Structure formats: structure tokens, C-alpha cells
mmCIF file of C-alpha atoms in Angstrom:
data_model
loop_
_atom_site.group_PDB
_atom_site.id
_atom_site.type_symbol
_atom_site.label_atom_id
_atom_site.label_comp_id
_atom_site.label_asym_id
_atom_site.label_seq_id
_atom_site.Cartn_x
_atom_site.Cartn_y
_atom_site.Cartn_z
ATOM 1 C CA VAL N 24 0.000 0.000 0.000
ATOM 2 C CA GLN N 25 1.455 3.308 -1.029
ATOM 3 C CA LEU N 26 0.224 6.880 -0.950
ATOM 4 C CA GLN N 27 2.189 9.704 -2.547
ATOM 5 C CA ALA N 28 1.230 13.287 -1.792
ATOM 6 C CA SER N 29 2.382 16.023 -4.145
ATOM 7 C CA GLY N 30 1.538 19.519 -5.275
ATOM 8 C CA GLY N 31 2.840 21.556 -2.377
ATOM 9 C CA GLY N 32 4.915 24.671 -2.776
ATOM 10 C CA LEU N 33 5.249 28.346 -1.992
ATOM 11 C CA VAL N 34 2.217 30.498 -2.678
ATOM 12 C CA GLN N 35 1.203 34.031 -1.758
ATOM 13 C CA PRO N 36 -1.734 34.678 0.550
ATOM 14 C CA GLY N 37 -4.938 34.458 -1.427
ATOM 15 C CA GLY N 38 -3.427 32.034 -3.887
ATOM 16 C CA SER N 39 -4.360 28.462 -4.751
ATOM 17 C CA LEU N 40 -2.761 25.057 -4.841
ATOM 18 C CA ARG N 41 -4.051 21.611 -5.707
ATOM 19 C CA LEU N 42 -2.629 18.705 -3.778
ATOM 20 C CA SER N 43 -2.760 15.203 -5.207
ATOM 21 C CA CYS N 44 -2.601 11.889 -3.397
ATOM 22 C CA ALA N 45 -1.646 9.112 -5.792
ATOM 23 C CA THR N 46 -2.351 5.640 -4.457
ATOM 24 C CA SER N 47 -1.156 2.182 -5.412
ATOM 25 C CA GLY N 48 -1.161 -1.331 -4.057
ATOM 26 C CA PHE N 49 -4.825 -1.344 -3.073
ATOM 27 C CA THR N 50 -8.250 -0.728 -4.569
ATOM 28 C CA LEU N 51 -8.993 2.899 -3.833
ATOM 29 C CA ASP N 52 -12.732 2.314 -4.322
ATOM 30 C CA TYR N 53 -12.983 0.684 -0.877
ATOM 31 C CA TYR N 54 -11.078 3.289 1.089
ATOM 32 C CA ALA N 55 -11.823 6.585 2.713
ATOM 33 C CA ILE N 56 -9.054 9.131 2.233
ATOM 34 C CA GLY N 57 -8.155 11.928 4.585
ATOM 35 C CA TRP N 58 -5.894 14.934 4.373
ATOM 36 C CA LEU N 59 -4.148 15.999 7.548
ATOM 37 C CA ARG N 60 -1.562 18.674 8.196
ATOM 38 C CA GLN N 61 1.085 19.526 10.717
ATOM 39 C CA ALA N 62 2.368 23.037 11.142
ATOM 40 C CA PRO N 63 5.725 23.741 12.802
ATOM 41 C CA GLY N 64 5.448 23.379 16.546
ATOM 42 C CA LYS N 65 1.838 22.229 16.386
ATOM 43 C CA GLU N 66 0.026 18.930 16.607
ATOM 44 C CA ARG N 67 -1.196 17.221 13.479
ATOM 45 C CA GLU N 68 -4.804 18.070 12.629
ATOM 46 C CA GLY N 69 -7.365 16.635 10.291
ATOM 47 C CA VAL N 70 -8.242 18.923 7.392
ATOM 48 C CA SER N 71 -10.648 17.052 5.157
ATOM 49 C CA CYS N 72 -11.806 13.577 4.239
ATOM 50 C CA ILE N 73 -13.865 11.844 1.592
ATOM 51 C CA SER N 74 -15.675 8.551 1.887
ATOM 52 C CA MET N 75 -15.194 5.669 -0.520
ATOM 53 C CA SER N 76 -18.174 6.628 -2.654
ATOM 54 C CA SER N 77 -17.727 10.399 -2.236
ATOM 55 C CA SER N 78 -21.118 10.467 -0.510
ATOM 56 C CA HIS N 79 -19.596 11.894 2.645
ATOM 57 C CA THR N 80 -17.053 14.664 2.953
ATOM 58 C CA HIS N 81 -15.815 16.553 5.981
ATOM 59 C CA TYR N 82 -13.880 19.783 6.397
ATOM 60 C CA VAL N 83 -12.392 21.300 9.496
ATOM 61 C CA ASP N 84 -14.028 24.648 10.206
ATOM 62 C CA SER N 85 -10.927 26.660 9.353
ATOM 63 C CA VAL N 86 -10.942 25.501 5.713
ATOM 64 C CA LYS N 87 -14.675 25.310 4.975
ATOM 65 C CA GLY N 88 -15.560 27.253 1.858
ATOM 66 C CA ARG N 89 -11.919 27.407 0.756
ATOM 67 C CA PHE N 90 -10.838 23.784 0.321
ATOM 68 C CA THR N 91 -12.515 21.100 -1.782
ATOM 69 C CA ILE N 92 -11.728 17.405 -1.630
ATOM 70 C CA SER N 93 -12.461 15.093 -4.553
ATOM 71 C CA ARG N 94 -11.448 11.701 -5.817
ATOM 72 C CA ASP N 95 -10.996 9.936 -9.133
ATOM 73 C CA ASN N 96 -11.004 6.236 -8.390
ATOM 74 C CA ALA N 97 -10.208 5.395 -12.012
ATOM 75 C CA LYS N 98 -6.963 7.348 -11.648
ATOM 76 C CA ASN N 99 -6.334 6.102 -8.096
ATOM 77 C CA THR N 100 -5.971 9.701 -7.003
ATOM 78 C CA VAL N 101 -7.540 12.008 -4.443
ATOM 79 C CA TYR N 102 -7.262 15.773 -4.698
ATOM 80 C CA LEU N 103 -7.406 18.696 -2.307
ATOM 81 C CA GLN N 104 -8.095 21.985 -4.042
ATOM 82 C CA MET N 105 -7.005 24.813 -1.767
ATOM 83 C CA ASN N 106 -8.145 28.340 -2.561
ATOM 84 C CA SER N 107 -7.833 31.644 -0.719
ATOM 85 C CA LEU N 108 -4.817 30.325 1.116
ATOM 86 C CA LYS N 109 -3.777 31.986 4.337
ATOM 87 C CA PRO N 110 -0.438 32.019 6.159
ATOM 88 C CA GLU N 111 -1.989 29.817 8.837
ATOM 89 C CA ASP N 112 -2.458 27.097 6.204
ATOM 90 C CA THR N 113 1.317 26.668 6.119
ATOM 91 C CA ALA N 114 2.072 23.071 7.060
ATOM 92 C CA VAL N 115 3.179 19.691 5.824
ATOM 93 C CA TYR N 116 0.120 18.035 4.337
ATOM 94 C CA TYR N 117 -0.344 14.272 4.476
ATOM 95 C CA CYS N 118 -2.852 11.956 2.867
ATOM 96 C CA ALA N 119 -3.978 8.804 4.614
ATOM 97 C CA ALA N 120 -6.261 5.865 3.915
ATOM 98 C CA ARG N 121 -8.517 3.484 5.781
ATOM 99 C CA ARG N 122 -10.831 0.809 4.467
ATOM 100 C CA VAL N 123 -14.274 1.765 5.723
ATOM 101 C CA VAL N 124 -17.762 1.706 4.240
ATOM 102 C CA GLY N 125 -20.017 4.710 3.963
ATOM 103 C CA TYR N 126 -18.361 7.434 5.985
ATOM 104 C CA CYS N 127 -15.102 9.070 6.957
ATOM 105 C CA PRO N 128 -13.256 7.615 9.925
ATOM 106 C CA ARG N 129 -11.894 9.670 12.776
ATOM 107 C CA TYR N 130 -8.717 11.452 11.796
ATOM 108 C CA ASP N 131 -6.731 9.415 14.326
ATOM 109 C CA ALA N 132 -7.972 6.136 12.837
ATOM 110 C CA TYR N 133 -6.238 6.128 9.465
ATOM 111 C CA VAL N 134 -4.069 3.098 8.796
ATOM 112 C CA TYR N 135 -1.957 3.911 5.763
ATOM 113 C CA TRP N 136 -0.019 7.128 5.361
ATOM 114 C CA GLY N 137 1.900 8.860 2.623
ATOM 115 C CA GLN N 138 4.869 11.124 2.995
ATOM 116 C CA GLY N 139 3.988 14.767 3.335
ATOM 117 C CA THR N 140 4.112 17.664 0.935
ATOM 118 C CA LEU N 141 5.029 21.114 2.220
ATOM 119 C CA VAL N 142 2.695 24.035 1.668
ATOM 120 C CA THR N 143 4.064 27.469 2.498
ATOM 121 C CA VAL N 144 1.809 30.504 2.306
ATOM 122 C CA SER N 145 3.827 33.667 2.509
ATOM 123 C CA SER N 146 4.330 36.979 0.777
#
């Protein structure tokens, strides 16, 4: 099982980035995928998740209306579109997976993890 997060970088406040989580070694259709982040000196926090069928999504309050999670099971990839980025969004972003039916698991319940991708929001 492998997850590969990419798409991070340096962006100015108000800008946009799209993160991708490419998966392999398992059938993405049966897994919920979450995005989590860890800022310097802070604990890791859940950002967003999407259920196996995309019927359920969740966003932490601080990103609601700015971030959009989506998935393309045919491409084995999950995306996180991040708009109106703020300096407080600066963090290493991770994608994670758990096999679960119908809903997103708790953010501390993910089983498989990818390496992170760094997002820096700064002028």
C-alpha cells in the first residue's frame, strides 16, 4: 500500500494550490481518504476527508468554503483543491487511507499514510 502526496509549494496569501494523493497497491474504491496537516510546533490536525463513494465529505471549520476534496477512483488519485490560502495554512500536508464503508473515519484512525508535501503561504 502506497500513498504519494504532491503539489505543495510556496504560494502568496490568497493564492491556490491543488494537492494530489496518488495511491497504489490497493483498490482505492474501498477506502476513505483523509488529508491531515502539521504546522511547525503544532500537533497534526485533520483537514478534510472523503468517503469511498464520495457520498460523505468533511472539512475542518478553518478551511470550509476554501478547500474542496475530490477523488478519481479510475486514476487512483484524491485531490485537495485549496483556494484563498492563508499564512496559517502553512504546514506539511499528508494523505492517509482506511478501508471503511459509507463514511469518513476519525482522523486518528487512518491506517496507511503517505509522505507529506510542504505548503508554504507567505508573501
